[in-house]
Amino acid sequence: VSHLSSLLLHWLRELKSTHEHRQLIHSIKVGLALVLVSLLYLLDPLFEQVGDNAMWAIMTVVVVFELYAGATLGKGLNRGIGTIVGGALGCSAAILAQNFGKIGKASCIGVSVFIFGAAATYTRMVPRIKKRYDYGALIFILTFNLVVVSGVRADKVIELARDRLSTIGMGFAVCVSTSLLIFPVWASDELHSSTASKFSKLACSIEGGLEEYFKGIEEKEDNQSETSFNACKSVIHSKSTDESLVNFARWEPWHGKFGFKYPWNKYLQIGDSLSVLAASILSLKGCLQSHRQPTPVLTRQSIKKPCEAVVSLLACTLRELGDSIINMKRCSPAVLTEAKLQLSKLELSEAILPYMLRTLPEDDAFAMAGFVFLLMEMVDMVEKLAKEVEE
Amino acid sequence: VSHLSSLLLHWLRELKSTHEHRQLIHSIKVGLALVLVSLLYLLDPLFEQVGDNAMWAIMTVVVVFELYAGATLGKGLNRGIGTIVGGALGCSAAILAQNFGKIGKASCIGVSVFIFGAAATYTRMVPRIKKRYDYGALIFILTFNLVVVSGVRADKVIELARDRLSTIGMGFAVCVSTSLLIFPVWASDELHSSTASKFSKLACSIEGGLEEYFKGIEEKEDNQSETSFNACKSVIHSKSTDESLVNFARWEPWHGKFGFKYPWNKYLQIGDSLSVLAASILSLKGCLQSHRQPTPVLTRQSIKKPCEAVVSLLACTLRELGDSIINMKRCSPAVLTEAKLQLSKLELSEAILPYMLRTLPEDDAFAMAGFVFLLMEMVDMVEKLAKEVEE
């Protein structure tokens, strides 16, 4: 035991040093829930009540407990509903089968297993159901089969089903209380902060791209550009993560700053526009890093001022928007008007460019392409602002 | 029964009409596997052999059977390994606990449940393990708990574990034979064809975007542009689907055109470059649809010829590449040289543009931005070609 505990301590120390506190806490919570549910076996008075069905409680805890509170709740409810529906249908099928002779009974059960199994599997593949009720359908198939098939052997099908359901209920109760009461991890919080952080990520990568461009080729730091490139890509590819977070968040009860009927879909919409914006930043970067750009730093410097003004305002607006999401209040109208001001400023800089076009070779046209895209982004931004205000 | 069968017939007819043959076949396969595994309960001689443990076989079939053959195999192997490791450790812990008194035994079991539960949960969250062995770790926790905890009650822990393992093995055998022998659905085929179809999707959407641009505003069909927009987005967002397909494909045995050690990661790389390309097409489209583009059709028409030549060759190259992936042979060197030829052609058209810049207002600069991006895409393309050739 002392060896084990020293191992545990060592392990704990290692975890502390990596600062993965959330995952550590989650692991401890799971361990705790498992111990709690094992008490059904370990304590004699409890075991006399539930018997071997305690197994189902353990199974429920292991399978249902997830990192996010919403995921745990959703899976637990799915499991409960699937068990009830599957159990009820299984009981009726088993009772129906009792009326036949030995062979008739077996074939009746076989046919019902086939039909319900195939139908439920088909239902699972409907995208809408797959998204939210996949696990429930799985449990439905499982329970239905177990109940209908043990109907051949056991006479007391209904008691069997009831006992299992009650132990599953116990397991679920242990899960939910551990998950919600001890340092809950809310999917909604995660979604909220990850959406807000995307804004600042994009702001950084716009700035980074432009800064690098004006630094000239000699001082290029590949490392930094790589990270901002990856930041853009992560924003683009975050869609499936966001979708599952929204899914979990829907199951979560009222807590903190989020009320019932909170518009979770707004997050997906914002995420979508952000990914379009990230796509255009990505191609802007590609354009700036192209070997067709004018190499002399002086040529680049000539358009530095208007570019930097626009970019810094873009980044500023993005950050402001991210902050307004974090604080959950509308962003000050100053930001909106500022964006418009900036649009006119851009128009001004456009007026300078044609002059440059006439004096510089066509290489400069590429730098101009950068401008066009910044412009497009501005338009994007204003759209998103409008969405924010709705919130 | 006649009512049920008519219902089934109706259901089958409905499915046929929707042409979702693959999903239908999968559902039937699952139903079949369930019936097969239920025979363990239904047939007396078999039931005498396995007893109530037949439950575990049913559970295995329900949980492990997935649409793709690779997913079924991977889950089944994970389940098997998780059960063996969990069972072995659980047995040892239970035997160790036998040496203590009543209280000592219970607390020893509680502690081991906590430690192994928490440690395995923590391991599950390591990204590398989560990707491929998540399910195995889950089953490990489950088996360990069940075995160690029933060690308090049942004396024959080892027999219990052995019987369960053998029924799980039976369930797995039923799954694998149904999944692999009857119309198998290979994740590798799916990955292969989806990657190839991405090329043609992108080709269509480049062409569509440009065509629309030259048609002028009056004839704009929002519908068509919306679909090609969505095609681009689906290519961008396909990353997580691709990753799971690659994951499944890794589990799949040698079959058809794919050998062992097939370079599945190449598909992810190609998918990545395609998503960057899609991102730039997306922003190209945004640029072409901007309200800042010159409205007179005549102005647009003036640059039509070089644009169309480039775009049609781009699309052609993309399609050629997609075909070469489908047929699994290197694309003809003609395509490669053609691409280079095209590059020089583009250079030519660039020579025309500066002249236009001098005669047209700066609105035309936007059209030019489109060019820059097509150019970038060309560069992208050539990179991808190089990758293809490696294959």
mmCIF file of N, CA, C and O in Angstrom, chain B residues 69-152:
data_model
loop_
_atom_site.group_PDB
_atom_site.id
_atom_site.type_symbol
_atom_site.label_atom_id
_atom_site.label_comp_id
_atom_site.label_asym_id
_atom_site.label_seq_id
_atom_site.Cartn_x
_atom_site.Cartn_y
_atom_site.Cartn_z
ATOM 1 N N ALA B 69 -15.989 -1.262 -41.826
ATOM 2 C CA ALA B 69 -15.352 -2.486 -41.368
ATOM 3 C C ALA B 69 -14.193 -2.170 -40.426
ATOM 4 O O ALA B 69 -14.010 -2.837 -39.397
ATOM 5 N N GLY B 70 -13.427 -1.145 -40.774
ATOM 6 C CA GLY B 70 -12.277 -0.795 -39.948
ATOM 7 C C GLY B 70 -12.695 -0.348 -38.566
ATOM 8 O O GLY B 70 -12.041 -0.674 -37.572
ATOM 9 N N ALA B 71 -13.796 0.385 -38.477
ATOM 10 C CA ALA B 71 -14.261 0.843 -37.178
ATOM 11 C C ALA B 71 -14.681 -0.344 -36.326
ATOM 12 O O ALA B 71 -14.373 -0.402 -35.128
ATOM 13 N N THR B 72 -15.352 -1.308 -36.941
ATOM 14 C CA THR B 72 -15.775 -2.493 -36.197
ATOM 15 C C THR B 72 -14.567 -3.255 -35.671
ATOM 16 O O THR B 72 -14.515 -3.623 -34.488
ATOM 17 N N LEU B 73 -13.597 -3.465 -36.559
ATOM 18 C CA LEU B 73 -12.396 -4.189 -36.145
ATOM 19 C C LEU B 73 -11.670 -3.468 -35.020
ATOM 20 O O LEU B 73 -11.275 -4.068 -34.026
ATOM 21 N N GLY B 74 -11.493 -2.153 -35.201
ATOM 22 C CA GLY B 74 -10.760 -1.376 -34.204
ATOM 23 C C GLY B 74 -11.453 -1.425 -32.858
ATOM 24 O O GLY B 74 -10.818 -1.657 -31.827
ATOM 25 N N LYS B 75 -12.772 -1.233 -32.868
ATOM 26 C CA LYS B 75 -13.499 -1.238 -31.605
ATOM 27 C C LYS B 75 -13.441 -2.622 -30.966
ATOM 28 O O LYS B 75 -13.277 -2.742 -29.762
ATOM 29 N N GLY B 76 -13.592 -3.639 -31.795
ATOM 30 C CA GLY B 76 -13.573 -4.996 -31.254
ATOM 31 C C GLY B 76 -12.234 -5.324 -30.625
ATOM 32 O O GLY B 76 -12.177 -5.867 -29.512
ATOM 33 N N LEU B 77 -11.152 -4.978 -31.325
ATOM 34 C CA LEU B 77 -9.824 -5.274 -30.775
ATOM 35 C C LEU B 77 -9.590 -4.482 -29.499
ATOM 36 O O LEU B 77 -9.067 -4.996 -28.512
ATOM 37 N N ASN B 78 -10.015 -3.222 -29.509
ATOM 38 C CA ASN B 78 -9.902 -2.404 -28.312
ATOM 39 C C ASN B 78 -10.639 -3.053 -27.155
ATOM 40 O O ASN B 78 -10.150 -3.104 -26.029
ATOM 41 N N ARG B 79 -11.845 -3.525 -27.469
ATOM 42 C CA ARG B 79 -12.653 -4.149 -26.419
ATOM 43 C C ARG B 79 -11.957 -5.397 -25.882
ATOM 44 O O ARG B 79 -11.895 -5.610 -24.674
ATOM 45 N N GLY B 80 -11.427 -6.192 -26.809
ATOM 46 C CA GLY B 80 -10.756 -7.412 -26.388
ATOM 47 C C GLY B 80 -9.564 -7.117 -25.493
ATOM 48 O O GLY B 80 -9.428 -7.674 -24.392
ATOM 49 N N ILE B 81 -8.715 -6.213 -25.961
ATOM 50 C CA ILE B 81 -7.502 -5.902 -25.189
ATOM 51 C C ILE B 81 -7.860 -5.280 -23.849
ATOM 52 O O ILE B 81 -7.313 -5.648 -22.805
ATOM 53 N N GLY B 82 -8.812 -4.343 -23.879
ATOM 54 C CA GLY B 82 -9.242 -3.700 -22.637
ATOM 55 C C GLY B 82 -9.759 -4.723 -21.654
ATOM 56 O O GLY B 82 -9.457 -4.658 -20.452
ATOM 57 N N THR B 83 -10.533 -5.679 -22.153
ATOM 58 C CA THR B 83 -11.083 -6.694 -21.259
ATOM 59 C C THR B 83 -9.983 -7.550 -20.664
ATOM 60 O O THR B 83 -9.981 -7.836 -19.458
ATOM 61 N N ILE B 84 -9.035 -7.965 -21.517
ATOM 62 C CA ILE B 84 -7.976 -8.845 -21.018
ATOM 63 C C ILE B 84 -7.138 -8.133 -19.963
ATOM 64 O O ILE B 84 -6.927 -8.639 -18.854
ATOM 65 N N VAL B 85 -6.684 -6.923 -20.299
ATOM 66 C CA VAL B 85 -5.826 -6.204 -19.355
ATOM 67 C C VAL B 85 -6.598 -5.885 -18.067
ATOM 68 O O VAL B 85 -6.115 -6.135 -16.952
ATOM 69 N N GLY B 86 -7.805 -5.357 -18.245
ATOM 70 C CA GLY B 86 -8.619 -5.015 -17.078
ATOM 71 C C GLY B 86 -8.914 -6.243 -16.238
ATOM 72 O O GLY B 86 -8.843 -6.207 -14.998
ATOM 73 N N GLY B 87 -9.250 -7.329 -16.915
ATOM 74 C CA GLY B 87 -9.568 -8.551 -16.191
ATOM 75 C C GLY B 87 -8.368 -9.066 -15.413
ATOM 76 O O GLY B 87 -8.479 -9.435 -14.235
ATOM 77 N N ALA B 88 -7.204 -9.055 -16.065
ATOM 78 C CA ALA B 88 -6.008 -9.566 -15.396
ATOM 79 C C ALA B 88 -5.673 -8.727 -14.170
ATOM 80 O O ALA B 88 -5.463 -9.254 -13.062
ATOM 81 N N LEU B 89 -5.673 -7.411 -14.357
ATOM 82 C CA LEU B 89 -5.355 -6.544 -13.219
ATOM 83 C C LEU B 89 -6.415 -6.672 -12.137
ATOM 84 O O LEU B 89 -6.101 -6.678 -10.941
ATOM 85 N N GLY B 90 -7.668 -6.753 -12.556
ATOM 86 C CA GLY B 90 -8.763 -6.886 -11.593
ATOM 87 C C GLY B 90 -8.618 -8.155 -10.781
ATOM 88 O O GLY B 90 -8.785 -8.147 -9.551
ATOM 89 N N CYS B 91 -8.299 -9.261 -11.453
ATOM 90 C CA CYS B 91 -8.103 -10.526 -10.753
ATOM 91 C C CYS B 91 -6.989 -10.405 -9.718
ATOM 92 O O CYS B 91 -7.148 -10.807 -8.559
ATOM 93 N N SER B 92 -5.866 -9.835 -10.145
ATOM 94 C CA SER B 92 -4.753 -9.740 -9.197
ATOM 95 C C SER B 92 -5.140 -8.882 -8.005
ATOM 96 O O SER B 92 -4.832 -9.227 -6.851
ATOM 97 N N ALA B 93 -5.823 -7.774 -8.282
ATOM 98 C CA ALA B 93 -6.226 -6.908 -7.172
ATOM 99 C C ALA B 93 -7.175 -7.653 -6.249
ATOM 100 O O ALA B 93 -7.072 -7.555 -5.014
ATOM 101 N N ALA B 94 -8.099 -8.421 -6.820
ATOM 102 C CA ALA B 94 -9.074 -9.144 -5.999
ATOM 103 C C ALA B 94 -8.373 -10.202 -5.156
ATOM 104 O O ALA B 94 -8.675 -10.381 -3.965
ATOM 105 N N ILE B 95 -7.406 -10.897 -5.762
ATOM 106 C CA ILE B 95 -6.691 -11.934 -5.024
ATOM 107 C C ILE B 95 -5.850 -11.319 -3.913
ATOM 108 O O ILE B 95 -5.788 -11.821 -2.787
ATOM 109 N N LEU B 96 -5.245 -10.172 -4.246
ATOM 110 C CA LEU B 96 -4.476 -9.435 -3.243
ATOM 111 C C LEU B 96 -5.369 -9.065 -2.068
ATOM 112 O O LEU B 96 -4.977 -9.178 -0.896
ATOM 113 N N ALA B 97 -6.583 -8.637 -2.375
ATOM 114 C CA ALA B 97 -7.496 -8.172 -1.328
ATOM 115 C C ALA B 97 -7.972 -9.318 -0.453
ATOM 116 O O ALA B 97 -8.368 -9.102 0.701
ATOM 117 N N GLN B 98 -7.942 -10.544 -0.971
ATOM 118 C CA GLN B 98 -8.399 -11.701 -0.181
ATOM 119 C C GLN B 98 -7.592 -11.852 1.106
ATOM 120 O O GLN B 98 -8.088 -12.403 2.092
ATOM 121 N N ASN B 99 -6.352 -11.384 1.087
ATOM 122 C CA ASN B 99 -5.478 -11.584 2.245
ATOM 123 C C ASN B 99 -5.871 -10.748 3.457
ATOM 124 O O ASN B 99 -5.446 -11.017 4.559
ATOM 125 N N PHE B 100 -6.646 -9.707 3.233
ATOM 126 C CA PHE B 100 -6.990 -8.810 4.336
ATOM 127 C C PHE B 100 -8.266 -9.276 5.021
ATOM 128 O O PHE B 100 -8.988 -10.132 4.511
ATOM 129 N N GLY B 101 -8.549 -8.646 6.157
ATOM 130 C CA GLY B 101 -9.807 -8.898 6.864
ATOM 131 C C GLY B 101 -10.961 -8.248 6.116
ATOM 132 O O GLY B 101 -10.786 -7.678 5.033
ATOM 133 N N LYS B 102 -12.128 -8.285 6.703
ATOM 134 C CA LYS B 102 -13.308 -7.808 5.993
ATOM 135 C C LYS B 102 -13.212 -6.323 5.634
ATOM 136 O O LYS B 102 -13.466 -5.909 4.498
ATOM 137 N N ILE B 103 -12.844 -5.524 6.639
ATOM 138 C CA ILE B 103 -12.759 -4.084 6.412
ATOM 139 C C ILE B 103 -11.576 -3.766 5.502
ATOM 140 O O ILE B 103 -11.668 -2.966 4.574
ATOM 141 N N GLY B 104 -10.475 -4.401 5.797
ATOM 142 C CA GLY B 104 -9.270 -4.159 5.006
ATOM 143 C C GLY B 104 -9.507 -4.489 3.548
ATOM 144 O O GLY B 104 -9.079 -3.745 2.653
ATOM 145 N N LYS B 105 -10.225 -5.573 3.311
ATOM 146 C CA LYS B 105 -10.532 -5.994 1.950
ATOM 147 C C LYS B 105 -11.320 -4.915 1.209
ATOM 148 O O LYS B 105 -10.951 -4.482 0.112
ATOM 149 N N ALA B 106 -12.396 -4.458 1.898
ATOM 150 C CA ALA B 106 -13.252 -3.455 1.259
ATOM 151 C C ALA B 106 -12.461 -2.194 0.960
ATOM 152 O O ALA B 106 -12.574 -1.615 -0.137
ATOM 153 N N SER B 107 -11.631 -1.760 1.916
ATOM 154 C CA SER B 107 -10.928 -0.496 1.677
ATOM 155 C C SER B 107 -9.846 -0.672 0.622
ATOM 156 O O SER B 107 -9.587 0.235 -0.180
ATOM 157 N N CYS B 108 -9.229 -1.860 0.613
ATOM 158 C CA CYS B 108 -8.212 -2.114 -0.415
ATOM 159 C C CYS B 108 -8.848 -2.047 -1.799
ATOM 160 O O CYS B 108 -8.298 -1.427 -2.722
ATOM 161 N N ILE B 109 -10.022 -2.649 -1.915
ATOM 162 C CA ILE B 109 -10.713 -2.611 -3.211
ATOM 163 C C ILE B 109 -11.108 -1.184 -3.585
ATOM 164 O O ILE B 109 -10.919 -0.739 -4.717
ATOM 165 N N GLY B 110 -11.619 -0.457 -2.581
ATOM 166 C CA GLY B 110 -12.011 0.930 -2.852
ATOM 167 C C GLY B 110 -10.836 1.744 -3.361
ATOM 168 O O GLY B 110 -10.957 2.479 -4.352
ATOM 169 N N VAL B 111 -9.690 1.586 -2.699
ATOM 170 C CA VAL B 111 -8.520 2.366 -3.106
ATOM 171 C C VAL B 111 -8.079 1.991 -4.519
ATOM 172 O O VAL B 111 -7.795 2.860 -5.356
ATOM 173 N N SER B 112 -8.064 0.688 -4.798
ATOM 174 C CA SER B 112 -7.600 0.294 -6.128
ATOM 175 C C SER B 112 -8.575 0.768 -7.207
ATOM 176 O O SER B 112 -8.160 1.169 -8.296
ATOM 177 N N VAL B 113 -9.875 0.737 -6.890
ATOM 178 C CA VAL B 113 -10.860 1.247 -7.843
ATOM 179 C C VAL B 113 -10.575 2.712 -8.139
ATOM 180 O O VAL B 113 -10.563 3.148 -9.300
ATOM 181 N N PHE B 114 -10.324 3.461 -7.074
ATOM 182 C CA PHE B 114 -10.076 4.891 -7.256
ATOM 183 C C PHE B 114 -8.831 5.134 -8.091
ATOM 184 O O PHE B 114 -8.846 5.894 -9.067
ATOM 185 N N ILE B 115 -7.742 4.464 -7.718
ATOM 186 C CA ILE B 115 -6.481 4.735 -8.405
ATOM 187 C C ILE B 115 -6.542 4.355 -9.871
ATOM 188 O O ILE B 115 -6.234 5.156 -10.760
ATOM 189 N N PHE B 116 -6.992 3.117 -10.131
ATOM 190 C CA PHE B 116 -7.003 2.694 -11.529
ATOM 191 C C PHE B 116 -8.021 3.485 -12.341
ATOM 192 O O PHE B 116 -7.781 3.827 -13.494
ATOM 193 N N GLY B 117 -9.165 3.775 -11.721
ATOM 194 C CA GLY B 117 -10.183 4.557 -12.428
ATOM 195 C C GLY B 117 -9.650 5.918 -12.817
ATOM 196 O O GLY B 117 -9.755 6.351 -13.976
ATOM 197 N N ALA B 118 -9.045 6.607 -11.840
ATOM 198 C CA ALA B 118 -8.558 7.959 -12.114
ATOM 199 C C ALA B 118 -7.411 7.927 -13.112
ATOM 200 O O ALA B 118 -7.366 8.736 -14.055
ATOM 201 N N ALA B 119 -6.496 6.967 -12.930
ATOM 202 C CA ALA B 119 -5.331 6.917 -13.825
ATOM 203 C C ALA B 119 -5.769 6.625 -15.254
ATOM 204 O O ALA B 119 -5.315 7.271 -16.208
ATOM 205 N N ALA B 120 -6.675 5.670 -15.422
ATOM 206 C CA ALA B 120 -7.097 5.326 -16.775
ATOM 207 C C ALA B 120 -7.874 6.475 -17.403
ATOM 208 O O ALA B 120 -7.735 6.756 -18.601
ATOM 209 N N THR B 121 -8.670 7.178 -16.598
ATOM 210 C CA THR B 121 -9.403 8.317 -17.144
ATOM 211 C C THR B 121 -8.448 9.402 -17.605
ATOM 212 O O THR B 121 -8.642 10.016 -18.653
ATOM 213 N N TYR B 122 -7.395 9.594 -16.794
ATOM 214 C CA TYR B 122 -6.429 10.605 -17.195
ATOM 215 C C TYR B 122 -5.740 10.209 -18.491
ATOM 216 O O TYR B 122 -5.545 11.035 -19.389
ATOM 217 N N THR B 123 -5.414 8.938 -18.589
ATOM 218 C CA THR B 123 -4.753 8.461 -19.804
ATOM 219 C C THR B 123 -5.654 8.661 -21.027
ATOM 220 O O THR B 123 -5.180 8.976 -22.116
ATOM 221 N N ARG B 124 -6.946 8.448 -20.834
ATOM 222 C CA ARG B 124 -7.877 8.593 -21.955
ATOM 223 C C ARG B 124 -7.832 9.976 -22.566
ATOM 224 O O ARG B 124 -8.190 10.161 -23.712
ATOM 225 N N MET B 125 -7.450 10.973 -21.757
ATOM 226 C CA MET B 125 -7.485 12.338 -22.282
ATOM 227 C C MET B 125 -6.206 12.746 -22.992
ATOM 228 O O MET B 125 -6.118 13.838 -23.528
ATOM 229 N N VAL B 126 -5.186 11.882 -22.968
ATOM 230 C CA VAL B 126 -3.989 12.164 -23.760
ATOM 231 C C VAL B 126 -4.375 12.051 -25.232
ATOM 232 O O VAL B 126 -4.917 11.030 -25.642
ATOM 233 N N PRO B 127 -4.140 13.119 -26.023
ATOM 234 C CA PRO B 127 -4.673 13.138 -27.393
ATOM 235 C C PRO B 127 -4.331 11.892 -28.202
ATOM 236 O O PRO B 127 -5.178 11.362 -28.916
ATOM 237 N N ARG B 128 -3.084 11.419 -28.072
ATOM 238 C CA ARG B 128 -2.651 10.301 -28.894
ATOM 239 C C ARG B 128 -3.434 9.035 -28.566
ATOM 240 O O ARG B 128 -3.846 8.294 -29.461
ATOM 241 N N ILE B 129 -3.655 8.813 -27.285
ATOM 242 C CA ILE B 129 -4.394 7.626 -26.868
ATOM 243 C C ILE B 129 -5.877 7.796 -27.167
ATOM 244 O O ILE B 129 -6.549 6.873 -27.612
ATOM 245 N N LYS B 130 -6.372 9.014 -26.947
ATOM 246 C CA LYS B 130 -7.780 9.283 -27.200
ATOM 247 C C LYS B 130 -8.148 8.922 -28.631
ATOM 248 O O LYS B 130 -9.223 8.414 -28.915
ATOM 249 N N LYS B 131 -7.227 9.212 -29.540
ATOM 250 C CA LYS B 131 -7.517 9.023 -30.955
ATOM 251 C C LYS B 131 -7.763 7.557 -31.295
ATOM 252 O O LYS B 131 -8.681 7.239 -32.026
ATOM 253 N N ARG B 132 -6.901 6.674 -30.780
ATOM 254 C CA ARG B 132 -7.011 5.286 -31.225
ATOM 255 C C ARG B 132 -7.465 4.318 -30.140
ATOM 256 O O ARG B 132 -8.014 3.274 -30.442
ATOM 257 N N TYR B 133 -7.203 4.621 -28.866
ATOM 258 C CA TYR B 133 -7.458 3.619 -27.846
ATOM 259 C C TYR B 133 -8.468 4.061 -26.798
ATOM 260 O O TYR B 133 -8.538 3.486 -25.722
ATOM 261 N N ASP B 134 -9.240 5.091 -27.116
ATOM 262 C CA ASP B 134 -10.198 5.623 -26.151
ATOM 263 C C ASP B 134 -11.140 4.534 -25.664
ATOM 264 O O ASP B 134 -11.343 4.352 -24.470
ATOM 265 N N TYR B 135 -11.677 3.784 -26.603
ATOM 266 C CA TYR B 135 -12.660 2.775 -26.242
ATOM 267 C C TYR B 135 -12.023 1.658 -25.423
ATOM 268 O O TYR B 135 -12.634 1.155 -24.473
ATOM 269 N N GLY B 136 -10.786 1.299 -25.764
ATOM 270 C CA GLY B 136 -10.101 0.269 -25.001
ATOM 271 C C GLY B 136 -9.920 0.673 -23.547
ATOM 272 O O GLY B 136 -10.132 -0.131 -22.635
ATOM 273 N N ALA B 137 -9.572 1.960 -23.328
ATOM 274 C CA ALA B 137 -9.378 2.435 -21.957
ATOM 275 C C ALA B 137 -10.692 2.402 -21.191
ATOM 276 O O ALA B 137 -10.743 2.022 -20.012
ATOM 277 N N LEU B 138 -11.772 2.768 -21.870
ATOM 278 C CA LEU B 138 -13.096 2.733 -21.243
ATOM 279 C C LEU B 138 -13.423 1.316 -20.789
ATOM 280 O O LEU B 138 -13.858 1.085 -19.650
ATOM 281 N N ILE B 139 -13.191 0.356 -21.682
ATOM 282 C CA ILE B 139 -13.504 -1.037 -21.359
ATOM 283 C C ILE B 139 -12.582 -1.550 -20.261
ATOM 284 O O ILE B 139 -12.988 -2.338 -19.404
ATOM 285 N N PHE B 140 -11.340 -1.056 -20.277
ATOM 286 C CA PHE B 140 -10.425 -1.429 -19.197
ATOM 287 C C PHE B 140 -11.000 -1.031 -17.849
ATOM 288 O O PHE B 140 -11.071 -1.832 -16.919
ATOM 289 N N ILE B 141 -11.429 0.227 -17.736
ATOM 290 C CA ILE B 141 -11.993 0.698 -16.461
ATOM 291 C C ILE B 141 -13.186 -0.164 -16.068
ATOM 292 O O ILE B 141 -13.321 -0.612 -14.929
ATOM 293 N N LEU B 142 -14.053 -0.396 -17.045
ATOM 294 C CA LEU B 142 -15.275 -1.150 -16.765
ATOM 295 C C LEU B 142 -14.948 -2.553 -16.262
ATOM 296 O O LEU B 142 -15.439 -2.984 -15.210
ATOM 297 N N THR B 143 -14.097 -3.265 -17.014
ATOM 298 C CA THR B 143 -13.803 -4.647 -16.643
ATOM 299 C C THR B 143 -13.088 -4.718 -15.307
ATOM 300 O O THR B 143 -13.404 -5.552 -14.455
ATOM 301 N N PHE B 144 -12.122 -3.834 -15.139
ATOM 302 C CA PHE B 144 -11.378 -3.837 -13.886
ATOM 303 C C PHE B 144 -12.333 -3.698 -12.708
ATOM 304 O O PHE B 144 -12.272 -4.455 -11.738
ATOM 305 N N ASN B 145 -13.228 -2.735 -12.811
ATOM 306 C CA ASN B 145 -14.157 -2.497 -11.711
ATOM 307 C C ASN B 145 -15.056 -3.682 -11.461
ATOM 308 O O ASN B 145 -15.234 -4.104 -10.316
ATOM 309 N N LEU B 146 -15.633 -4.198 -12.536
ATOM 310 C CA LEU B 146 -16.570 -5.304 -12.363
ATOM 311 C C LEU B 146 -15.865 -6.499 -11.743
ATOM 312 O O LEU B 146 -16.388 -7.126 -10.821
ATOM 313 N N VAL B 147 -14.671 -6.794 -12.231
ATOM 314 C CA VAL B 147 -13.975 -7.976 -11.738
ATOM 315 C C VAL B 147 -13.548 -7.794 -10.295
ATOM 316 O O VAL B 147 -13.784 -8.654 -9.449
ATOM 317 N N VAL B 148 -12.947 -6.642 -10.011
ATOM 318 C CA VAL B 148 -12.415 -6.453 -8.664
ATOM 319 C C VAL B 148 -13.545 -6.403 -7.644
ATOM 320 O O VAL B 148 -13.435 -6.908 -6.524
ATOM 321 N N VAL B 149 -14.656 -5.821 -8.048
ATOM 322 C CA VAL B 149 -15.746 -5.643 -7.110
ATOM 323 C C VAL B 149 -16.504 -6.954 -6.899
ATOM 324 O O VAL B 149 -16.892 -7.291 -5.779
ATOM 325 N N SER B 150 -16.669 -7.731 -7.978
ATOM 326 C CA SER B 150 -17.353 -9.007 -7.757
ATOM 327 C C SER B 150 -16.440 -10.001 -7.054
ATOM 328 O O SER B 150 -16.907 -11.015 -6.571
ATOM 329 N N GLY B 151 -15.144 -9.655 -6.967
ATOM 330 C CA GLY B 151 -14.227 -10.481 -6.190
ATOM 331 C C GLY B 151 -14.634 -10.580 -4.728
ATOM 332 O O GLY B 151 -14.326 -11.548 -4.045
ATOM 333 N N VAL B 152 -15.326 -9.548 -4.222
ATOM 334 C CA VAL B 152 -15.780 -9.575 -2.828
ATOM 335 C C VAL B 152 -16.831 -10.662 -2.646
ATOM 336 O O VAL B 152 -16.887 -11.320 -1.609
#
